[in-house]
Short mmCIF file of C-alpha atoms in Angstrom, two decimals:
data_model
loop_
_atom_site.label_atom_id
_atom_site.label_comp_id
_atom_site.label_asym_id
_atom_site.label_seq_id
_atom_site.Cartn_x
_atom_site.Cartn_y
_atom_site.Cartn_z
CA MET A 1 -2.61 10.91 0.26
CA SER A 2 -6.26 10.81 -0.62
CA SER A 3 -7.70 9.52 -3.83
CA SER A 4 -10.31 11.55 -5.67
CA ASN A 5 -13.79 10.91 -4.39
CA GLY A 6 -16.07 13.33 -6.19
CA ASN A 7 -16.08 15.99 -3.45
CA GLY A 8 -13.17 18.15 -4.59
CA THR A 9 -10.43 16.51 -2.57
CA VAL A 10 -6.97 17.28 -3.93
CA THR A 11 -5.38 13.99 -4.91
CA GLY A 12 -1.81 12.73 -4.84
CA ILE A 13 -0.87 13.69 -8.39
CA GLU A 14 -2.32 17.18 -7.93
CA GLN A 15 -0.33 17.66 -4.73
CA ALA A 16 2.80 16.59 -6.58
CA LEU A 17 2.09 19.25 -9.20
CA GLY A 18 1.38 21.95 -6.63
CA PHE A 19 -2.40 22.39 -7.04
CA ASP A 20 -4.14 23.87 -4.01
CA LYS A 21 -7.42 22.42 -5.16
CA HIS A 22 -8.63 20.20 -7.93
CA PRO A 23 -7.85 21.78 -11.35
CA TYR A 24 -11.49 21.36 -12.39
CA GLU A 25 -12.46 23.65 -9.51
CA GLN A 26 -10.17 26.58 -10.26
CA ASP A 27 -13.00 28.63 -11.77
CA GLY A 28 -16.00 27.33 -9.91
CA PRO A 29 -17.72 24.28 -8.48
CA SER A 30 -17.20 20.94 -10.14
CA GLU A 31 -19.80 18.62 -11.52
CA GLY A 32 -19.65 14.83 -11.63
CA LYS A 33 -16.84 12.62 -10.52
CA LEU A 34 -13.37 14.10 -10.15
CA ILE A 35 -10.23 12.10 -10.86
CA THR A 36 -6.57 12.99 -10.85
CA LEU A 37 -5.35 14.52 -14.09
CA PRO A 38 -8.41 13.31 -15.99
CA ILE A 39 -7.74 10.93 -18.85
CA VAL A 40 -8.20 12.32 -22.32
CA ASN A 41 -8.68 9.35 -24.61
CA HIS A 42 -7.22 9.14 -28.07
CA THR A 43 -9.34 10.68 -30.80
CA PHE A 44 -10.93 7.91 -32.82
CA SER A 45 -9.15 7.66 -36.14
CA LEU A 46 -7.76 5.08 -38.53
CA ALA A 47 -4.36 5.47 -36.84
CA TYR A 48 -5.87 4.79 -33.42
CA LEU A 49 -7.84 1.83 -34.78
CA TYR A 50 -4.66 0.44 -36.35
CA ASP A 51 -2.67 0.79 -33.11
CA THR A 52 -5.46 -0.82 -31.10
CA VAL A 53 -5.72 -3.81 -33.43
CA ILE A 54 -1.93 -4.31 -33.42
CA ALA A 55 -1.83 -4.09 -29.62
CA LYS A 56 -4.63 -6.63 -29.23
CA LEU A 57 -3.01 -9.06 -31.67
CA ILE A 58 0.35 -8.86 -29.90
CA ARG A 59 -1.31 -9.46 -26.54
CA ILE A 60 -2.91 -12.77 -27.56
CA PRO A 61 0.21 -15.01 -27.60
CA ILE A 62 1.63 -13.19 -24.57
CA LYS A 63 -1.57 -13.84 -22.63
CA VAL A 64 -1.55 -17.53 -23.55
CA LEU A 65 2.09 -17.99 -22.51
CA LEU A 66 1.69 -16.07 -19.26
CA THR A 67 -1.47 -17.97 -18.32
CA LEU A 68 0.35 -21.28 -18.78
CA SER A 69 3.33 -19.94 -16.86
CA TYR A 70 1.15 -18.62 -14.03
CA TYR A 71 -0.43 -21.98 -13.30
CA ILE A 72 2.39 -24.36 -14.32
CA VAL A 73 5.87 -22.80 -14.33
CA HIS A 74 5.03 -20.42 -11.48
CA GLY A 75 2.22 -22.43 -9.94
CA PRO A 76 1.68 -22.81 -6.17
CA ILE A 77 3.71 -26.01 -5.91
CA THR A 78 6.69 -24.51 -7.75
CA LEU A 79 6.63 -21.32 -5.67
CA ARG A 80 6.62 -23.31 -2.44
CA ARG A 81 9.35 -25.69 -3.53
CA LYS A 82 11.65 -23.08 -5.08
CA TYR A 83 11.12 -20.08 -2.80
CA ASN A 84 9.00 -21.27 0.15
CA VAL A 85 6.52 -18.59 -0.89
CA SER A 86 2.74 -18.61 -1.31
CA ARG A 87 0.69 -16.43 -3.66
CA LYS A 88 -2.74 -14.95 -3.10
CA ARG A 89 -4.88 -13.02 -5.62
CA ILE A 90 -6.47 -9.86 -4.24
CA ASN A 91 -8.76 -7.48 -6.13
CA ILE A 92 -8.32 -3.83 -5.16
CA PRO A 93 -11.22 -1.39 -5.60
CA SER A 94 -10.52 1.22 -8.26
CA ARG A 95 -11.62 4.84 -8.05
CA GLU A 96 -13.99 3.90 -10.87
CA ARG A 97 -17.07 2.23 -9.50
CA GLY A 98 -17.36 -1.45 -10.36
CA ARG A 99 -13.78 -1.89 -11.57
CA LYS A 100 -11.09 -3.84 -9.71
CA ILE A 101 -7.30 -3.87 -9.95
CA LYS A 102 -5.63 -7.29 -9.81
CA VAL A 103 -2.87 -7.69 -7.24
CA ASP A 104 -0.94 -10.88 -6.48
CA ALA A 105 0.46 -11.02 -2.95
CA TYR A 106 3.65 -13.07 -2.53
CA LEU A 107 4.40 -14.02 1.06
CA PRO A 108 6.81 -16.45 2.74
CA THR A 109 4.74 -19.41 3.90
CA ASN A 110 6.13 -19.12 7.43
CA LEU A 111 4.69 -15.60 7.71
CA PHE A 112 1.21 -16.16 6.28
CA LYS A 113 -0.41 -16.17 9.73
CA SER A 114 1.92 -13.60 11.26
CA ASN A 115 0.48 -11.07 13.69
CA LYS A 116 3.57 -8.90 13.39
CA PRO A 117 3.42 -6.01 10.89
CA LEU A 118 5.41 -6.95 7.79
CA PRO A 119 7.29 -4.73 5.31
CA VAL A 120 5.63 -4.24 1.92
CA HIS A 121 7.18 -4.00 -1.54
CA VAL A 122 4.94 -3.13 -4.50
CA ASN A 123 5.99 -4.23 -8.00
CA TRP A 124 4.71 -3.18 -11.43
CA HIS A 125 5.60 -5.28 -14.48
CA GLY A 126 7.08 -4.05 -17.74
CA SER A 127 4.75 -3.67 -20.71
CA GLY A 128 5.69 -0.67 -22.83
CA PHE A 129 2.42 0.59 -21.30
CA VAL A 130 0.76 -1.60 -23.97
CA LEU A 131 1.41 -5.32 -23.44
CA ASP A 132 -0.59 -7.36 -20.94
CA CYS A 133 2.34 -8.87 -19.03
CA PHE A 134 0.80 -9.13 -15.56
CA GLY A 135 2.28 -12.21 -13.89
CA ALA A 136 5.55 -12.14 -15.83
CA ASP A 137 7.42 -11.06 -12.69
CA GLY A 138 6.39 -14.09 -10.64
CA ASP A 139 9.95 -15.33 -10.14
CA PHE A 140 11.23 -11.89 -9.21
CA CYS A 141 8.41 -11.22 -6.74
CA ALA A 142 8.80 -14.61 -5.06
CA TYR A 143 12.57 -14.09 -4.89
CA LEU A 144 12.15 -10.71 -3.15
CA ALA A 145 9.52 -12.05 -0.75
CA ASN A 146 11.85 -14.87 0.26
CA LYS A 147 15.01 -12.77 0.56
CA MET A 148 13.44 -9.80 2.33
CA GLN A 149 10.89 -11.81 4.36
CA CYS A 150 8.21 -9.35 3.41
CA ILE A 151 4.96 -9.08 1.50
CA VAL A 152 5.46 -8.39 -2.21
CA LEU A 153 2.42 -7.04 -4.04
CA ASP A 154 2.56 -7.49 -7.81
CA ALA A 155 0.04 -4.98 -9.17
CA ASP A 156 -1.66 -4.84 -12.56
CA TYR A 157 -2.62 -1.65 -14.39
CA ARG A 158 -4.55 -0.58 -17.47
CA LYS A 159 -2.82 -0.53 -20.84
CA SER A 160 -2.81 1.84 -23.78
CA PRO A 161 -3.88 2.74 -26.40
CA GLU A 162 -7.33 1.98 -24.97
CA HIS A 163 -6.28 3.58 -21.67
CA PRO A 164 -3.53 6.18 -22.26
CA PHE A 165 -1.67 8.22 -19.64
CA PRO A 166 -2.51 8.67 -16.82
CA ALA A 167 -4.76 5.58 -16.49
CA CYS A 168 -1.93 3.37 -15.22
CA ILE A 169 -0.88 6.10 -12.78
CA HIS A 170 -4.43 6.22 -11.41
CA ASP A 171 -4.27 2.46 -10.86
CA GLY A 172 -0.90 2.71 -9.15
CA GLU A 173 -2.14 5.46 -6.88
CA ASP A 174 -5.28 3.48 -6.02
CA VAL A 175 -3.17 0.48 -4.98
CA MET A 176 -0.91 2.66 -2.83
CA ASN A 177 -3.87 4.38 -1.20
CA SER A 178 -5.32 0.95 -0.37
CA ILE A 179 -2.04 0.07 1.33
CA PHE A 180 -1.85 3.29 3.32
CA SER A 181 -5.45 2.89 4.47
CA SER A 182 -4.79 -0.69 5.63
CA LYS A 183 -5.16 0.26 9.28
CA SER A 184 -8.84 0.72 8.52
CA ASN A 185 -11.25 -1.73 6.93
CA SER A 186 -9.25 -2.21 3.71
CA VAL A 187 -9.06 -5.25 1.46
CA PHE A 188 -5.42 -5.83 2.48
CA ASN A 189 -6.32 -5.73 6.16
CA LYS A 190 -8.86 -8.49 5.60
CA GLN A 191 -6.70 -10.90 3.59
CA LEU A 192 -3.07 -10.42 4.70
CA PRO A 193 -1.03 -10.09 7.88
CA PRO A 194 -0.79 -6.50 9.14
CA LEU A 195 1.30 -4.19 6.96
CA ASP A 196 4.20 -2.16 8.34
CA LEU A 197 3.44 1.24 6.85
CA GLN A 198 6.83 2.58 7.92
CA ARG A 199 8.56 0.11 5.60
CA VAL A 200 6.86 0.45 2.21
CA SER A 201 8.97 0.28 -0.95
CA VAL A 202 8.10 0.21 -4.64
CA GLY A 203 9.75 -1.01 -7.81
CA GLY A 204 9.36 -2.53 -11.24
CA ALA A 205 10.95 -2.86 -14.64
CA SER A 206 10.62 -0.75 -17.78
CA ALA A 207 7.11 0.78 -17.91
CA GLY A 208 6.45 -0.61 -14.43
CA ALA A 209 9.61 1.12 -13.22
CA ASN A 210 8.22 4.42 -14.48
CA ILE A 211 5.03 3.83 -12.49
CA ALA A 212 7.09 3.06 -9.37
CA LEU A 213 9.12 6.26 -9.76
CA VAL A 214 5.94 8.26 -10.28
CA MET A 215 4.58 6.81 -7.03
CA GLY A 216 7.73 8.18 -5.42
CA VAL A 217 6.95 11.55 -7.00
CA ILE A 218 3.37 11.50 -5.73
CA PHE A 219 3.74 10.04 -2.24
CA GLY A 220 7.33 11.05 -1.46
CA GLY A 221 9.56 9.93 1.36
CA LYS A 222 6.95 10.41 4.06
CA LYS A 223 5.10 7.39 2.71
CA ILE A 224 7.62 5.40 0.63
CA CYS A 225 11.02 4.53 2.07
CA ALA A 226 12.62 3.18 -1.12
CA VAL A 227 12.19 3.10 -4.90
CA ALA A 228 14.23 0.38 -6.65
CA THR A 229 13.75 0.00 -10.39
CA ILE A 230 15.22 -1.52 -13.54
CA ALA A 231 15.40 0.31 -16.89
CA PRO A 232 12.70 2.94 -16.42
CA PRO A 233 11.75 5.49 -19.06
CA THR A 234 12.07 8.74 -17.13
CA ASP A 235 11.92 11.40 -19.83
CA PHE A 236 9.13 11.66 -22.41
CA ARG A 237 9.92 15.24 -23.38
CA PRO A 238 10.20 15.73 -27.15
CA SER A 239 13.70 15.41 -28.55
CA ALA A 240 15.10 15.71 -32.05
CA ARG A 241 17.51 12.87 -31.36
CA PRO A 242 16.69 9.20 -30.68
CA LYS A 243 17.79 7.75 -27.36
CA LEU A 244 21.12 5.96 -27.60
CA ALA A 245 22.83 3.42 -25.35
CA PRO A 246 26.43 3.78 -24.07
CA GLN A 247 27.14 0.43 -25.73
CA PRO A 248 25.27 0.88 -29.04
CA ASN A 249 23.82 -1.71 -31.39
CA HIS A 250 23.11 -4.21 -28.64
CA PRO A 251 21.02 -7.16 -29.94
CA ARG A 252 18.60 -6.80 -27.02
CA ALA A 253 18.11 -3.04 -27.29
CA LEU A 254 14.55 -1.84 -27.84
CA PRO A 255 14.04 -1.20 -31.58
CA ARG A 256 13.16 2.43 -32.28
CA LYS A 257 10.03 1.44 -34.22
CA VAL A 258 8.80 -0.44 -31.16
CA THR A 259 9.41 2.46 -28.77
CA LEU A 260 7.70 4.88 -31.16
CA PHE A 261 4.67 2.56 -31.27
CA PHE A 262 4.57 2.35 -27.46
CA ASP A 263 4.86 6.13 -27.12
CA ARG A 264 2.16 6.72 -29.73
CA CYS A 265 -0.18 4.43 -27.79
CA TYR A 266 0.60 5.87 -24.35
CA LEU A 267 0.78 9.60 -25.04
CA ILE A 268 -1.90 11.99 -26.21
CA PRO A 269 -0.76 14.56 -28.81
CA ASN A 270 0.08 18.03 -27.45
CA MET A 271 0.16 16.94 -23.82
CA ASP A 272 2.63 18.37 -21.30
CA ARG A 273 5.43 15.81 -21.44
CA ALA A 274 7.47 17.63 -18.79
CA ASN A 275 4.90 16.70 -16.15
CA PRO A 276 6.82 14.84 -13.37
CA THR A 277 4.07 12.23 -13.16
CA LEU A 278 4.96 11.34 -16.74
CA SER A 279 8.65 12.29 -16.87
CA PRO A 280 10.01 11.84 -13.33
CA VAL A 281 13.38 13.25 -14.44
CA THR A 282 11.75 16.68 -13.96
CA CYS A 283 10.83 16.00 -10.31
CA ASN A 284 11.53 18.58 -7.61
CA MET A 285 12.72 17.14 -4.29
CA GLN A 286 11.98 20.45 -2.56
CA LYS A 287 8.31 19.70 -3.19
CA GLY A 288 8.63 16.25 -1.62
CA GLN A 289 8.94 14.48 -4.98
CA LEU A 290 11.17 11.37 -4.94
CA ASP A 291 12.71 12.39 -1.62
CA CYS A 292 12.58 8.75 -0.49
CA LYS A 293 15.48 7.36 1.57
CA LEU A 294 16.64 5.35 -1.45
CA VAL A 295 16.21 5.78 -5.18
CA TYR A 296 17.96 2.98 -7.09
CA ILE A 297 18.00 2.45 -10.84
CA ALA A 298 19.76 -0.32 -12.77
CA ALA A 299 19.94 -0.54 -16.55
CA GLY A 300 21.97 -2.45 -19.11
CA LYS A 301 24.64 -0.40 -20.84
CA GLY A 302 23.27 -1.66 -24.14
CA ASP A 303 19.76 -0.41 -23.29
CA THR A 304 18.50 2.77 -24.95
CA LEU A 305 16.81 3.59 -21.62
CA HIS A 306 20.17 3.54 -19.81
CA ASN A 307 20.64 7.30 -19.94
CA ASP A 308 17.06 7.97 -18.81
CA GLY A 309 17.86 6.28 -15.51
CA TYR A 310 21.32 7.80 -15.24
CA ASN A 311 20.04 11.33 -15.85
CA LEU A 312 17.36 11.01 -13.17
CA ILE A 313 19.83 9.79 -10.56
CA GLU A 314 22.25 12.61 -11.44
CA SER A 315 19.41 15.12 -11.14
CA LEU A 316 18.54 13.82 -7.67
CA LYS A 317 22.19 14.05 -6.61
CA ARG A 318 22.35 17.66 -7.78
CA GLN A 319 19.27 18.35 -5.67
CA GLY A 320 21.02 16.95 -2.61
CA HIS A 321 19.77 13.36 -2.47
CA GLN A 322 22.17 11.38 -0.28
CA ASN A 323 21.23 7.90 -1.45
CA ALA A 324 20.45 8.04 -5.16
CA VAL A 325 22.20 5.09 -6.80
CA PHE A 326 22.60 4.19 -10.47
CA CYS A 327 23.97 0.85 -11.68
CA GLY A 328 24.95 0.43 -15.33
CA VAL A 329 25.16 -3.30 -16.10
CA PRO A 330 27.92 -3.97 -18.67
CA GLY A 331 27.08 -5.95 -21.78
CA GLU A 332 23.32 -6.11 -21.17
CA GLY A 333 20.36 -4.74 -23.08
CA HIS A 334 16.70 -4.28 -22.23
CA GLY A 335 15.01 -6.98 -20.17
CA PHE A 336 18.19 -8.66 -18.90
CA GLU A 337 16.41 -9.21 -15.57
CA LYS A 338 14.20 -11.78 -17.33
CA ALA A 339 17.22 -13.98 -18.12
CA ILE A 340 16.55 -17.72 -18.23
CA GLY A 341 19.12 -20.38 -17.38
CA LYS A 342 22.42 -20.22 -15.54
CA GLY A 343 24.59 -18.13 -17.84
CA GLU A 344 26.36 -14.84 -17.27
CA GLN A 345 23.20 -12.83 -17.98
CA LYS A 346 21.35 -14.70 -15.24
CA GLN A 347 24.19 -14.06 -12.80
CA LYS A 348 24.09 -10.34 -13.54
CA ALA A 349 20.33 -10.28 -13.01
CA LEU A 350 20.65 -12.07 -9.67
CA ALA A 351 23.41 -9.68 -8.62
CA VAL A 352 21.10 -6.72 -9.30
CA PHE A 353 18.27 -8.44 -7.41
CA ASP A 354 20.54 -9.01 -4.41
CA ASP A 355 21.66 -5.38 -4.46
CA ILE A 356 18.00 -4.29 -4.50
CA VAL A 357 17.34 -6.51 -1.48
CA LYS A 358 20.37 -5.18 0.39
CA LEU A 359 19.62 -1.52 -0.33
CA ILE A 360 15.91 -1.72 0.53
CA LYS A 361 16.59 -3.58 3.78
CA ALA A 362 19.16 -0.93 4.67
CA THR A 363 16.40 1.71 4.59
CA TRP A 364 14.55 -0.32 7.21
CA GLN A 365 17.52 0.03 9.57
CA GLU A 366 18.27 3.67 8.64
CA SER A 367 21.67 2.63 7.23
CA THR A 368 23.29 2.56 3.80
CA PRO A 369 25.59 -0.28 2.69
CA ALA A 370 28.93 0.84 1.35
CA ASP A 371 29.35 0.59 -2.41
CA SER A 372 31.99 -2.09 -1.88
CA THR A 373 29.38 -4.46 -0.45
CA LEU A 374 27.23 -4.39 -3.58
CA LYS A 375 27.54 -7.26 -6.02
CA VAL A 376 27.26 -5.03 -9.08
CA LYS A 377 29.95 -2.36 -8.93
CA LEU A 378 28.53 1.11 -9.45
#
């Protein structure tokens, strides 16, 4: 898949939507730089100013805590001692000249100088598409790198309301294109062991899970072998009813006021919300969208995003997908995978992590583990 380069090349998102050429060129030659589904920024207004100020204020304490965590709780010494994993910061060129995308590479220390091509898993953090939570998945990424003996790339992306849809999708696509061009003179090729491009998987939680699924929509099974996510929003189409969880009134469910704020920041009024690069529940496998060997979604049964994940998996099954798996985690709300301590919630999170490891590794061997082998019963 090629990224837009100003010469009319059809990009990944456009291919997913069925464009034969760039939409700006339908009626004549284009002028200036072309990008996939060009971003239309929010109209400046008091409402936009209010949302921006609120977003910036919320980000301040999160940024402070994550910075301390990055260098202390999840510092190099801790990662080596706890997971035998090293971390390396890599800056990926964006399609926008002069801008970089931060990526943290997690790699088992015994493989850092490997000459053998290694599998790659790309992770995007949760954020509501608003919060600056890059680095919050350090434990998860190190855990996967250790268990799967692979390279885990934790990728950042732009946040709304300053950068609404599809800015984060552009960033995700740019990271993936950098991976798939790694045989050439790419930044990954210079700083990491060789990448096994036949064993590339993607995942994430919440907003990051949506980005991962959209990468599966864009690149399909020819490029991505597995998509494994936790609590993704998959359907932004307008609805008269609020989203409800199978186990309602959970204390860790996302408050409706919060989700409305996130949606208001991320979405432009009057946009096409049925677009599969926004709402992957509308994807069409016959067009190569989300036809990866594995599509796995886990969500707490007390999470209002539970049914988003369930509905997508059921849609894929109806379209003939042979390995679309949904896991509803009893008694858990949103963000259970961030559990701290050794309680039941932590055990459920680890069980989901282990199932993700098992299912992704199975795609490397062209096999599928029986449901009975999974720690979380489906």
